[in-house]
Every structure is written in structure tokens, then in C-alpha cells.
Amino acid sequence: MISADMEGATGVTWTDDVVPGTEQWQRFRRLFTGDVNAVIAGLTDGGATDILVNEAHSSQRNVLLEDLDPRARMLTGRHKPLSMMEGIDSGVDGVVFLGYHAGAGCDGVLSHTYLPNQITGVWLDGVPASEGRLNAALAAEHGVPVLLVSGDDKTCEDALDYAPDAATVAVKQCVSRYAAICLPPSRTSADLTVAATRGMRLAGRGTPTTTAHHIDVEFDASHLAQAAAVIPTVEQTGVRTVGFDAPTMTDAMKAFKIVTAIADGAVQGKYG
């Protein structure tokens, strides 16, 4: 399975590159699809016989199906129960985090966690958590290893902590949140294919690890914490923070999705 996000794709450095409907987004859809195809080629070279690509960015309708490597299937569209990780419970033997990025409050190109700007920090069981860390914990609950993580150099550094055995590919080097030293697609494609082949050595379901988890979320404004705290089981723990417990990582991620949706709906114009 490939969980395909876009902020960490080849060449992406600023907002318009990933916002559906812009001219830049149309351009980077092609580069994004190229990254996906490069990984499909590598996974196939490594022995994969069935590859599911789960669109994981924004509208989740970004990869160009007409240009997708025919050896893969694609899950596209929003409102999936497990969102970025939909399909992880379908018996897959490994997952690739493609086009990922650093977490909210951290240095990295377009760094964020779920919401583009309103969340300033997320912690999983007391540890700062990017989308990669959250999704890796969900994969572990199903005994699925992380095979490969791609994104900028900050993303790869983060992955070394939550998925130390996974292959990593830095397609760009972070200069700031909106600037990076980028490699051309011909180079990143080759790197992604080689790394995906190497990552397949980790493929194979292990023992599922199901444990209770605690998630804390920090927002950039107090009214967002107040809005999220109306959710049963979610407690406002500070002026701008909420926290909640969940019996499994699946439940934790579903609750986190609700928290982000409520908070996003409470944003008002330029003042947030």
C-alpha cells in the first residue's frame, strides 16, 4: 500500500503547489504522479504483486489516474474511515509513506499536521507527532511495517525515529517552510525506485500491536480548543490545548479526525 501525500512530493515548496484548482497544482499533479509511479516500479521490482495507492492529500483527488502505472490500483476521494491510511486493514504486507512532511510546529517544507496552519503541535503518548508518526502507530496496530518514507530531509529525519528500519528518500532539502533545494524528477524517480525495491525486504505482516493511546493537540487560538472540547471524551487541558484517550490507535485517529474537523469549522476569516 502507498499512502500518497503531496507536500513532500518532488519540487513542491509552497501553497499553490498543492491547493486544488490552481495552475501550480495542475503542474505538480504530474510530478506527484511521477513519484507514485517510481515507487510502484520499485515495489514491483522488489516482488510486490498487488499495489494499492491511497490518495492522502486534501481533496484526495490529485494523482492522475490516466497516467498511473497499470500495475497498481488507486483509492481516490474523501470521506474514508481511516483517511490517509484507508486500506491498512485489508491485509497489506507493507506501507509506503510517499510525499510526507514534517509535523506542526517543526521545521520543514509546508510542515503541518492535518490542518495547514491552525494546529501548532500534536503529541502521541507525550511524543511530538507528525502525520507519519501517527500513521505508523496505526500501521503497527495491524502488524504492517513501514517500507519507505519520502519527503524533504526533515521528514526523513523524523522517520528515523518512528520507523528506523524503513528506507528514506529526501527529494528536497528544506531551506524554510516555503523554500527548498530540489532535485529534478529524473533523479528523484530513480532514487524512489531503488529505495522502494530495498524497502520490500521488510514486507510481511508481523504481530499486531493494539494498545491504548493519548493524544494532545495545541491550536493557535483559544476558541479552537473550546470548539474541540465539546466532543465527548475530549478535554480542554489549557487555553489552546485539548487532550483525549482512546483504547486503540484506530479509535485515536478517528477521534483526531473529528477534533480537526470541528476546529477547522470554527476558523473565521483572516483572524482564524
Short mmCIF file of C-alpha atoms in Angstrom, two decimals:
data_model
loop_
_atom_site.label_atom_id
_atom_site.label_comp_id
_atom_site.label_asym_id
_atom_site.label_seq_id
_atom_site.Cartn_x
_atom_site.Cartn_y
_atom_site.Cartn_z
CA MET A 1 0.00 0.00 0.00
CA ILE A 2 1.14 3.54 -0.80
CA SER A 3 -0.22 6.38 1.34
CA ALA A 4 0.39 9.29 -1.04
CA ASP A 5 0.54 12.81 0.36
CA MET A 6 1.58 15.79 -1.76
CA GLU A 7 3.50 18.35 0.29
CA GLY A 8 6.58 16.13 0.26
CA ALA A 9 6.44 15.39 -3.47
CA THR A 10 9.22 16.31 -5.88
CA GLY A 11 9.54 20.08 -6.36
CA VAL A 12 6.69 21.14 -4.08
CA THR A 13 7.61 24.20 -1.98
CA TRP A 14 4.61 26.44 -1.44
CA THR A 15 0.86 26.68 -1.01
CA ASP A 16 -0.28 26.92 -4.62
CA ASP A 17 1.69 23.80 -5.49
CA VAL A 18 -0.77 21.69 -3.51
CA VAL A 19 -4.07 23.64 -3.48
CA PRO A 20 -6.59 22.04 -5.85
CA GLY A 21 -7.66 24.27 -8.72
CA THR A 22 -4.53 26.39 -9.05
CA GLU A 23 -2.30 26.43 -12.11
CA GLN A 24 0.65 25.30 -9.99
CA TRP A 25 -1.36 22.37 -8.57
CA GLN A 26 -2.10 21.16 -12.09
CA ARG A 27 1.63 21.24 -12.83
CA PHE A 28 2.61 19.39 -9.67
CA ARG A 29 -0.06 16.74 -10.08
CA ARG A 30 2.15 15.39 -12.88
CA LEU A 31 5.28 15.39 -10.72
CA PHE A 32 3.32 13.83 -7.85
CA THR A 33 2.04 11.07 -10.13
CA GLY A 34 5.61 10.53 -11.31
CA ASP A 35 6.75 9.97 -7.72
CA VAL A 36 3.94 7.45 -7.21
CA ASN A 37 4.85 5.59 -10.41
CA ALA A 38 8.52 5.47 -9.41
CA VAL A 39 7.59 3.79 -6.14
CA ILE A 40 5.22 1.37 -7.89
CA ALA A 41 8.09 0.35 -10.17
CA GLY A 42 10.39 -0.25 -7.21
CA LEU A 43 7.84 -2.22 -5.20
CA THR A 44 7.17 -4.40 -8.24
CA ASP A 45 10.89 -4.95 -8.77
CA GLY A 46 11.06 -6.00 -5.13
CA GLY A 47 8.36 -8.65 -5.54
CA ALA A 48 5.06 -6.87 -4.92
CA THR A 49 2.18 -8.42 -6.87
CA ASP A 50 -0.68 -6.11 -5.84
CA ILE A 51 -0.28 -2.39 -5.03
CA LEU A 52 -2.99 -0.11 -3.66
CA VAL A 53 -2.38 3.65 -3.89
CA ASN A 54 -4.42 5.56 -1.32
CA GLU A 55 -4.69 9.26 -2.17
CA ALA A 56 -3.97 11.09 1.08
CA HIS A 57 -3.80 14.81 0.24
CA SER A 58 -6.55 17.42 0.68
CA SER A 59 -9.35 16.55 -1.79
CA GLN A 60 -7.68 13.16 -2.21
CA ARG A 61 -8.18 13.55 -5.98
CA ASN A 62 -4.71 14.62 -7.08
CA VAL A 63 -2.92 11.68 -8.71
CA LEU A 64 -3.63 11.46 -12.44
CA LEU A 65 -5.33 8.10 -12.90
CA GLU A 66 -4.79 8.19 -16.66
CA ASP A 67 -1.02 8.34 -16.07
CA LEU A 68 -0.88 5.80 -13.23
CA ASP A 69 1.27 2.70 -13.67
CA PRO A 70 -1.26 -0.03 -14.64
CA ARG A 71 0.30 -2.44 -12.13
CA ALA A 72 -1.41 -0.51 -9.31
CA ARG A 73 -4.94 0.23 -8.16
CA MET A 74 -5.94 3.64 -6.77
CA LEU A 75 -8.29 4.59 -3.94
CA THR A 76 -9.32 8.17 -4.61
CA GLY A 77 -11.77 10.58 -2.96
CA ARG A 78 -12.54 11.81 0.52
CA HIS A 79 -14.58 10.60 3.50
CA LYS A 80 -12.73 7.36 4.10
CA PRO A 81 -12.94 5.99 7.67
CA LEU A 82 -9.16 5.75 8.07
CA SER A 83 -8.40 8.71 5.78
CA MET A 84 -4.68 8.67 4.85
CA MET A 85 -4.43 5.04 5.96
CA GLU A 86 -7.59 3.62 4.43
CA GLY A 87 -6.76 0.10 3.31
CA ILE A 88 -4.22 -0.63 6.04
CA ASP A 89 -6.70 -3.15 7.48
CA SER A 90 -7.17 -5.02 4.19
CA GLY A 91 -4.32 -7.50 4.60
CA VAL A 92 -1.48 -5.47 3.09
CA ASP A 93 2.10 -6.58 3.79
CA GLY A 94 3.73 -3.16 3.91
CA VAL A 95 3.03 0.57 3.58
CA VAL A 96 4.92 3.41 1.91
CA PHE A 97 4.57 6.98 3.16
CA LEU A 98 5.12 8.92 -0.07
CA GLY A 99 5.29 12.72 -0.23
CA TYR A 100 5.10 13.13 3.55
CA HIS A 101 6.22 16.19 5.52
CA ALA A 102 7.31 17.32 8.98
CA GLY A 103 4.75 17.88 11.72
CA ALA A 104 3.09 21.01 13.03
CA GLY A 105 5.43 23.31 14.91
CA CYS A 106 8.53 21.73 13.33
CA ASP A 107 10.96 22.93 10.70
CA GLY A 108 10.18 21.58 7.25
CA VAL A 109 8.68 22.38 3.86
CA LEU A 110 4.94 23.01 4.32
CA SER A 111 5.16 21.40 7.79
CA HIS A 112 1.79 20.78 9.44
CA THR A 113 -0.33 18.04 10.98
CA TYR A 114 -3.69 17.59 9.24
CA LEU A 115 -4.71 21.27 9.33
CA PRO A 116 -2.44 23.53 7.28
CA ASN A 117 -1.99 26.24 9.89
CA GLN A 118 -4.30 26.12 12.91
CA ILE A 119 -2.57 23.28 14.76
CA THR A 120 0.79 24.19 16.30
CA GLY A 121 1.59 20.85 17.89
CA VAL A 122 0.40 17.25 18.27
CA TRP A 123 1.73 14.71 20.77
CA LEU A 124 1.14 10.95 20.74
CA ASP A 125 1.68 9.49 24.20
CA GLY A 126 3.78 12.53 25.08
CA VAL A 127 5.98 12.42 21.96
CA PRO A 128 5.74 15.12 19.23
CA ALA A 129 3.82 13.52 16.39
CA SER A 130 3.84 14.18 12.67
CA GLU A 131 1.29 12.56 10.38
CA GLY A 132 3.97 9.94 9.74
CA ARG A 133 4.28 9.02 13.41
CA LEU A 134 0.51 8.85 13.84
CA ASN A 135 0.10 6.71 10.74
CA ALA A 136 3.00 4.42 11.67
CA ALA A 137 1.31 3.71 15.01
CA LEU A 138 -1.89 2.84 13.14
CA ALA A 139 0.06 0.56 10.79
CA ALA A 140 1.63 -1.19 13.80
CA GLU A 141 -1.84 -1.90 15.13
CA HIS A 142 -2.38 -4.05 12.04
CA GLY A 143 1.11 -5.55 12.04
CA VAL A 144 2.07 -3.69 8.88
CA PRO A 145 5.69 -2.45 8.52
CA VAL A 146 6.60 0.94 7.05
CA LEU A 147 8.76 0.17 4.00
CA LEU A 148 9.71 3.63 2.75
CA VAL A 149 9.22 7.29 3.67
CA SER A 150 9.81 10.11 1.18
CA GLY A 151 9.67 13.89 1.56
CA ASP A 152 12.15 16.60 2.46
CA ASP A 153 15.21 15.99 4.63
CA LYS A 154 13.32 16.96 7.80
CA THR A 155 10.69 14.32 7.01
CA CYS A 156 13.37 11.67 6.63
CA GLU A 157 14.97 12.68 9.95
CA ASP A 158 11.57 12.33 11.63
CA ALA A 159 11.07 8.88 10.08
CA LEU A 160 14.35 7.62 11.51
CA ASP A 161 12.71 7.84 14.93
CA TYR A 162 9.27 6.32 14.29
CA ALA A 163 10.27 3.85 11.50
CA PRO A 164 14.03 3.31 11.90
CA ASP A 165 14.18 0.30 9.57
CA ALA A 166 12.36 1.95 6.67
CA ALA A 167 14.16 3.23 3.61
CA THR A 168 14.05 7.01 3.19
CA VAL A 169 14.34 9.33 0.21
CA ALA A 170 14.83 13.10 0.57
CA VAL A 171 13.59 14.59 -2.69
CA LYS A 172 14.46 18.11 -1.46
CA GLN A 173 16.41 19.88 1.26
CA CYS A 174 14.46 22.28 3.45
CA VAL A 175 15.59 25.92 3.42
CA SER A 176 12.41 27.29 5.01
CA ARG A 177 8.74 26.41 5.19
CA TYR A 178 8.32 27.75 1.65
CA ALA A 179 11.71 27.11 0.08
CA ALA A 180 13.86 24.08 -0.67
CA ILE A 181 16.77 22.86 -2.74
CA CYS A 182 15.02 20.43 -5.07
CA LEU A 183 16.24 17.52 -7.16
CA PRO A 184 14.78 17.15 -10.68
CA PRO A 185 12.24 14.38 -11.32
CA SER A 186 14.72 12.27 -13.27
CA ARG A 187 16.87 11.97 -10.14
CA THR A 188 14.10 11.59 -7.56
CA SER A 189 12.37 8.96 -9.70
CA ALA A 190 15.49 6.83 -9.79
CA ASP A 191 16.07 7.26 -6.05
CA LEU A 192 12.47 6.36 -5.20
CA THR A 193 12.53 3.23 -7.34
CA VAL A 194 15.76 1.95 -5.80
CA ALA A 195 14.56 2.70 -2.25
CA ALA A 196 11.17 1.07 -2.80
CA THR A 197 12.88 -2.10 -4.03
CA ARG A 198 15.10 -2.08 -0.96
CA GLY A 199 12.14 -1.41 1.32
CA MET A 200 10.37 -4.53 0.07
CA ARG A 201 12.83 -6.56 2.13
CA LEU A 202 10.77 -5.51 5.17
CA ALA A 203 7.44 -6.61 3.68
CA GLY A 204 5.40 -9.15 5.59
CA ARG A 205 2.82 -8.76 8.30
CA GLY A 206 4.04 -9.02 11.85
CA THR A 207 2.21 -9.27 15.16
CA PRO A 208 -0.46 -6.58 15.53
CA THR A 209 0.18 -4.23 18.47
CA THR A 210 -3.03 -2.90 19.98
CA THR A 211 -2.67 -0.56 22.95
CA ALA A 212 -4.41 2.45 24.43
CA HIS A 213 -3.13 5.89 23.40
CA HIS A 214 -3.34 9.52 24.48
CA ILE A 215 -3.26 12.43 22.03
CA ASP A 216 -2.72 16.11 22.86
CA VAL A 217 -3.41 18.88 20.34
CA GLU A 218 -2.29 22.51 20.55
CA PHE A 219 -4.05 25.17 18.45
CA ASP A 220 -3.04 28.70 17.53
CA ALA A 221 -6.15 30.23 19.16
CA SER A 222 -8.22 29.56 22.26
CA HIS A 223 -11.59 29.34 20.52
CA LEU A 224 -10.43 26.32 18.51
CA ALA A 225 -9.66 24.42 21.71
CA GLN A 226 -13.03 25.45 23.10
CA ALA A 227 -14.78 24.21 19.97
CA ALA A 228 -12.98 20.86 20.01
CA ALA A 229 -13.70 20.35 23.71
CA VAL A 230 -17.43 19.93 23.03
CA ILE A 231 -16.63 16.46 21.67
CA PRO A 232 -17.32 13.73 24.26
CA THR A 233 -14.06 12.32 25.72
CA VAL A 234 -12.10 15.42 24.59
CA GLU A 235 -10.95 17.66 27.46
CA GLN A 236 -9.64 21.20 27.25
CA THR A 237 -6.33 20.98 29.08
CA GLY A 238 -5.09 24.53 28.57
CA VAL A 239 -6.02 27.81 26.94
CA ARG A 240 -5.15 26.47 23.47
CA THR A 241 -4.86 22.71 24.09
CA VAL A 242 -7.08 19.65 24.24
CA GLY A 243 -6.36 16.01 25.01
CA PHE A 244 -8.15 12.69 24.83
CA ASP A 245 -7.63 8.98 25.49
CA ALA A 246 -8.56 6.13 23.16
CA PRO A 247 -8.48 2.34 23.64
CA THR A 248 -6.82 1.73 20.25
CA MET A 249 -4.90 3.73 17.65
CA THR A 250 -7.79 3.27 15.23
CA ASP A 251 -10.12 4.95 17.72
CA ALA A 252 -7.49 7.61 18.43
CA MET A 253 -7.20 8.52 14.75
CA LYS A 254 -10.95 8.64 14.26
CA ALA A 255 -11.25 10.95 17.27
CA PHE A 256 -8.37 13.07 15.98
CA LYS A 257 -10.17 13.46 12.64
CA ILE A 258 -13.24 14.75 14.49
CA VAL A 259 -11.15 17.18 16.53
CA THR A 260 -9.54 18.61 13.38
CA ALA A 261 -12.85 18.83 11.53
CA ILE A 262 -14.53 20.72 14.40
CA ALA A 263 -11.57 23.06 14.80
CA ASP A 264 -11.36 23.71 11.06
CA GLY A 265 -15.05 24.61 11.03
CA ALA A 266 -14.50 27.14 13.84
CA VAL A 267 -11.97 29.19 11.84
CA GLN A 268 -13.32 32.63 10.98
CA GLY A 269 -11.75 34.56 8.10
CA LYS A 270 -8.37 36.23 8.44
CA TYR A 271 -8.45 36.22 12.23
CA GLY A 272 -8.62 32.43 12.36
#
